[in-house]
Short mmCIF file of C-alpha atoms and ligand atoms in Angstrom, two decimals:
data_model
loop_
_atom_site.label_atom_id
_atom_site.label_comp_id
_atom_site.label_asym_id
_atom_site.label_seq_id
_atom_site.Cartn_x
_atom_site.Cartn_y
_atom_site.Cartn_z
CA MET T 8 -5.80 -21.10 32.91
CA ASN T 9 -4.04 -17.71 32.65
CA ASN T 10 -6.03 -15.20 30.60
CA LYS T 11 -3.42 -12.43 30.75
CA PRO T 12 -2.62 -11.05 27.24
CA ILE T 13 0.62 -12.64 26.02
CA LYS T 14 3.59 -10.30 25.52
CA ALA T 15 5.92 -11.14 22.62
CA ILE T 16 9.06 -9.59 21.15
CA PHE T 17 10.44 -9.46 17.61
CA ALA T 18 14.12 -8.60 17.99
CA GLY T 19 16.81 -7.76 15.48
CA THR T 20 19.21 -5.16 14.15
CA PHE T 21 16.74 -3.51 11.72
CA ASP T 22 19.43 -1.62 9.77
CA PRO T 23 17.00 -0.70 8.25
CA ILE T 24 13.53 -2.20 8.74
CA THR T 25 12.24 -3.73 5.48
CA ASN T 26 8.82 -4.76 4.18
CA GLY T 27 9.78 -8.33 5.15
CA HIS T 28 10.05 -7.24 8.79
CA VAL T 29 6.81 -5.22 8.58
CA ASP T 30 5.00 -8.29 7.24
CA ILE T 31 6.15 -10.37 10.23
CA ILE T 32 5.22 -7.53 12.65
CA GLU T 33 1.72 -7.14 11.18
CA ARG T 34 1.04 -10.87 11.42
CA ALA T 35 2.59 -11.36 14.88
CA SER T 36 0.67 -8.36 16.28
CA LYS T 37 -2.56 -10.27 15.57
CA LEU T 38 -1.38 -13.30 17.54
CA PHE T 39 -0.30 -11.59 20.76
CA GLY T 40 -1.74 -9.02 23.20
CA GLU T 41 1.36 -6.87 22.95
CA LEU T 42 4.28 -7.02 20.53
CA GLN T 43 7.54 -5.28 21.26
CA ILE T 44 10.01 -4.60 18.48
CA GLY T 45 13.43 -4.89 20.12
CA ILE T 46 16.44 -3.24 18.54
CA LEU T 47 19.66 -4.87 19.68
CA ILE T 48 22.37 -2.42 20.77
CA ASN T 49 25.51 -4.11 19.52
CA PRO T 50 28.55 -1.81 19.69
CA ASN T 51 30.57 -4.37 17.66
CA LYS T 52 28.26 -4.22 14.63
CA LYS T 53 28.78 -1.29 12.28
CA THR T 54 25.37 0.01 11.23
CA LEU T 55 24.30 2.59 8.66
CA PHE T 56 21.53 3.98 10.88
CA THR T 57 21.97 5.01 14.52
CA ILE T 58 19.80 3.42 17.20
CA GLU T 59 17.59 6.56 17.33
CA GLU T 60 17.20 6.58 13.52
CA ARG T 61 16.25 2.90 13.49
CA LEU T 62 13.80 3.43 16.36
CA ASN T 63 12.10 6.31 14.52
CA LEU T 64 11.93 4.41 11.22
CA ILE T 65 10.35 1.38 12.92
CA LYS T 66 7.86 3.61 14.76
CA LYS T 67 6.82 5.31 11.51
CA SER T 68 6.62 2.00 9.61
CA THR T 69 4.38 0.41 12.25
CA GLU T 70 2.23 3.38 13.31
CA HIS T 71 -0.82 1.68 11.71
CA ILE T 72 -0.58 -1.15 14.29
CA ASP T 73 -2.10 -0.53 17.75
CA ASN T 74 -0.38 -3.05 20.01
CA VAL T 75 3.23 -2.50 18.95
CA GLU T 76 5.93 -0.80 21.02
CA VAL T 77 9.48 -0.15 19.85
CA ILE T 78 12.32 -0.48 22.38
CA PHE T 79 16.07 -1.11 22.37
CA PHE T 80 17.99 -3.52 24.56
CA GLU T 81 21.54 -4.60 25.37
CA GLY T 82 22.85 -8.01 26.37
CA LEU T 83 20.97 -11.29 26.27
CA LEU T 84 17.50 -11.12 24.74
CA ILE T 85 16.24 -13.68 27.21
CA ASP T 86 17.32 -11.48 30.16
CA TYR T 87 15.38 -8.56 28.73
CA CYS T 88 12.34 -10.85 28.36
CA LYS T 89 12.55 -12.11 31.93
CA LYS T 90 12.72 -8.54 33.28
CA ASN T 91 9.78 -7.42 31.17
CA ASP T 92 7.46 -10.43 31.47
CA ILE T 93 7.79 -11.32 27.77
CA LYS T 94 6.84 -14.93 27.08
CA VAL T 95 7.37 -15.34 23.33
CA LEU T 96 10.23 -14.64 20.90
CA VAL T 97 8.93 -14.08 17.38
CA ARG T 98 11.24 -14.91 14.47
CA GLY T 99 10.74 -14.82 10.71
CA VAL T 100 12.26 -17.41 8.40
CA ARG T 101 12.76 -16.54 4.75
CA SER T 102 14.17 -19.78 3.39
CA SER T 103 15.48 -23.18 4.41
CA ALA T 104 18.85 -21.49 4.90
CA ASP T 105 17.38 -19.53 7.83
CA VAL T 106 15.83 -22.59 9.49
CA SER T 107 18.92 -24.26 10.98
CA TYR T 108 20.19 -20.94 12.39
CA GLU T 109 16.77 -20.15 13.87
CA LEU T 110 16.47 -23.62 15.42
CA GLN T 111 19.91 -23.27 16.97
CA MET T 112 18.95 -19.90 18.52
CA ALA T 113 15.58 -21.25 19.67
CA HIS T 114 17.23 -24.23 21.38
CA MET T 115 19.85 -22.03 23.05
CA ASN T 116 17.21 -19.60 24.30
CA LYS T 117 15.11 -22.51 25.59
CA GLU T 118 18.15 -23.85 27.41
CA LEU T 119 18.70 -20.41 28.99
CA GLU T 120 15.05 -19.95 29.99
CA GLU T 121 12.63 -22.84 29.84
CA SER T 122 9.46 -20.73 30.21
CA ILE T 123 10.00 -18.60 27.08
CA GLU T 124 8.87 -19.99 23.72
CA THR T 125 10.08 -19.15 20.20
CA VAL T 126 7.38 -18.79 17.54
CA ILE T 127 8.69 -18.93 13.98
CA LEU T 128 6.63 -17.40 11.16
CA PRO T 129 7.48 -18.08 7.51
CA THR T 130 8.11 -14.78 5.72
CA ASN T 131 5.69 -13.95 2.93
CA THR T 132 7.21 -15.44 -0.27
CA LYS T 133 7.25 -12.05 -2.00
CA TYR T 134 9.77 -10.85 0.62
CA SER T 135 11.75 -14.07 1.01
CA PHE T 136 14.86 -12.74 -0.76
CA ILE T 137 15.11 -9.45 1.17
CA SER T 138 17.79 -8.67 3.73
CA SER T 139 18.83 -5.29 5.10
CA SER T 140 22.36 -5.71 3.63
CA LEU T 141 21.06 -6.49 0.14
CA ILE T 142 18.77 -3.46 0.25
CA LYS T 143 21.77 -1.24 1.04
CA GLU T 144 23.89 -2.92 -1.62
CA VAL T 145 21.44 -2.56 -4.51
CA LEU T 146 20.50 0.99 -3.57
CA ASN T 147 24.14 1.88 -3.97
CA PHE T 148 23.71 1.02 -7.67
CA ASP T 149 20.58 3.19 -7.93
CA ALA T 150 18.25 0.16 -8.19
CA ASN T 151 14.50 0.55 -7.66
CA ILE T 152 13.61 -0.74 -4.18
CA ASP T 153 10.25 1.03 -3.84
CA ASN T 154 8.38 -2.23 -3.14
CA LEU T 155 10.90 -3.60 -0.66
CA VAL T 156 11.06 -1.02 2.14
CA PRO T 157 8.57 1.37 3.79
CA LYS T 158 8.41 4.85 2.20
CA CYS T 159 10.05 6.58 5.18
CA VAL T 160 12.99 4.13 4.95
CA LEU T 161 13.36 4.75 1.23
CA GLU T 162 13.60 8.51 1.84
CA GLU T 163 16.24 8.12 4.56
CA LEU T 164 18.24 5.61 2.50
CA LYS T 165 18.34 8.03 -0.41
CA LYS T 166 19.68 10.77 1.88
CA LYS T 167 22.41 8.43 3.10
CA ARG T 168 23.26 7.04 -0.33
CA SER T 169 26.40 9.13 -0.72
CA THR T 170 27.83 7.55 2.44
CA LEU T 171 27.11 3.91 1.44
N1 COA C 20 12.44 -10.08 6.38
C1 COA C 20 13.54 -9.50 5.88
N2 COA C 20 14.76 -9.64 6.40
C2 COA C 20 14.88 -10.39 7.50
C3 COA C 20 13.79 -11.03 8.08
C4 COA C 20 12.52 -10.84 7.48
N3 COA C 20 11.43 -11.42 7.97
N4 COA C 20 14.22 -11.74 9.15
C5 COA C 20 15.54 -11.53 9.23
N5 COA C 20 15.94 -10.73 8.23
C6 COA C 20 17.32 -10.31 7.95
C7 COA C 20 17.73 -9.01 8.53
O1 COA C 20 17.42 -7.95 7.63
C8 COA C 20 19.24 -9.18 8.65
O2 COA C 20 19.83 -8.91 7.41
P1 COA C 20 21.36 -8.43 7.29
O3 COA C 20 22.19 -9.51 7.90
O4 COA C 20 21.52 -8.27 5.85
O5 COA C 20 21.44 -7.15 8.05
C9 COA C 20 19.43 -10.67 8.90
O6 COA C 20 18.19 -11.27 8.55
C10 COA C 20 19.81 -11.01 10.30
O7 COA C 20 18.96 -10.39 11.21
P2 COA C 20 19.52 -9.58 12.48
O8 COA C 20 18.34 -8.87 13.01
O9 COA C 20 20.69 -8.75 12.14
O10 COA C 20 20.10 -10.59 13.48
P3 COA C 20 19.78 -12.06 13.91
O11 COA C 20 18.66 -12.62 13.14
O12 COA C 20 21.06 -12.73 13.86
O13 COA C 20 19.31 -12.00 15.47
C11 COA C 20 18.83 -11.12 17.63
C12 COA C 20 19.12 -10.82 16.17
C13 COA C 20 18.68 -9.76 18.30
C14 COA C 20 17.53 -11.89 17.81
C15 COA C 20 19.96 -11.95 18.26
O14 COA C 20 21.20 -11.51 17.77
C16 COA C 20 19.97 -11.82 19.76
O15 COA C 20 19.10 -12.35 20.42
N6 COA C 20 20.96 -11.06 20.30
C17 COA C 20 21.08 -10.76 21.73
C18 COA C 20 22.15 -11.60 22.40
C19 COA C 20 21.60 -12.96 22.69
O16 COA C 20 20.59 -13.13 23.37
N7 COA C 20 22.29 -13.98 22.17
C20 COA C 20 21.90 -15.36 22.33
C21 COA C 20 21.06 -15.81 21.18
S1 COA C 20 20.68 -17.51 21.32
#
């Protein structure tokens, strides 16, 4: 039996990180020796926050968790995992609508690399309706989102509001 601590990754766009993501990160960090938060560099996706801004917001939002590291990557997630000895992909599912998409990605990643597993955690029900796009949309109408994103994200979103 291999007693090496298992390295996992929770990857996404995080534009911006929400309390739904933080919930998954907190729970996954207890299951694995090391949890990386991987920000996908996707030049084709227009984002509100730059890579550096997203990296800093994730770092601040997860500074209370010891075994978390924030990184960014380009290309196939599975290639990054192989290069960095990561054995588990963590995903959160918010509703049944997420399940078929997540299964499709899990099967494709398994096809690409047999040794890497996907672990799917159900999002806490109180965050099951959150998405980064909806956060940006409602903020544009001056809605109260204090309970939906970390404080540092709220502050940065308010600064950017005029550009939304
Ligand atoms: N709480 C709140 N929101 C959540 C959430 C949670 N637990 N889990 C997902 N979301 C939301 C995100 O906020 C995002 O919302 P938005 O669309 O409004 O911005 C949405 O779900 C989608 O998440 P996102 O991170 O943008 O992308 P994704 O789920 O499609 O997957 C990767 C991201 C990085 C895992 C995937 O694109 C990838 O692996 N890319 C690399 C290329 C690759 O390997 N491709 C082959 C894949 S099989």
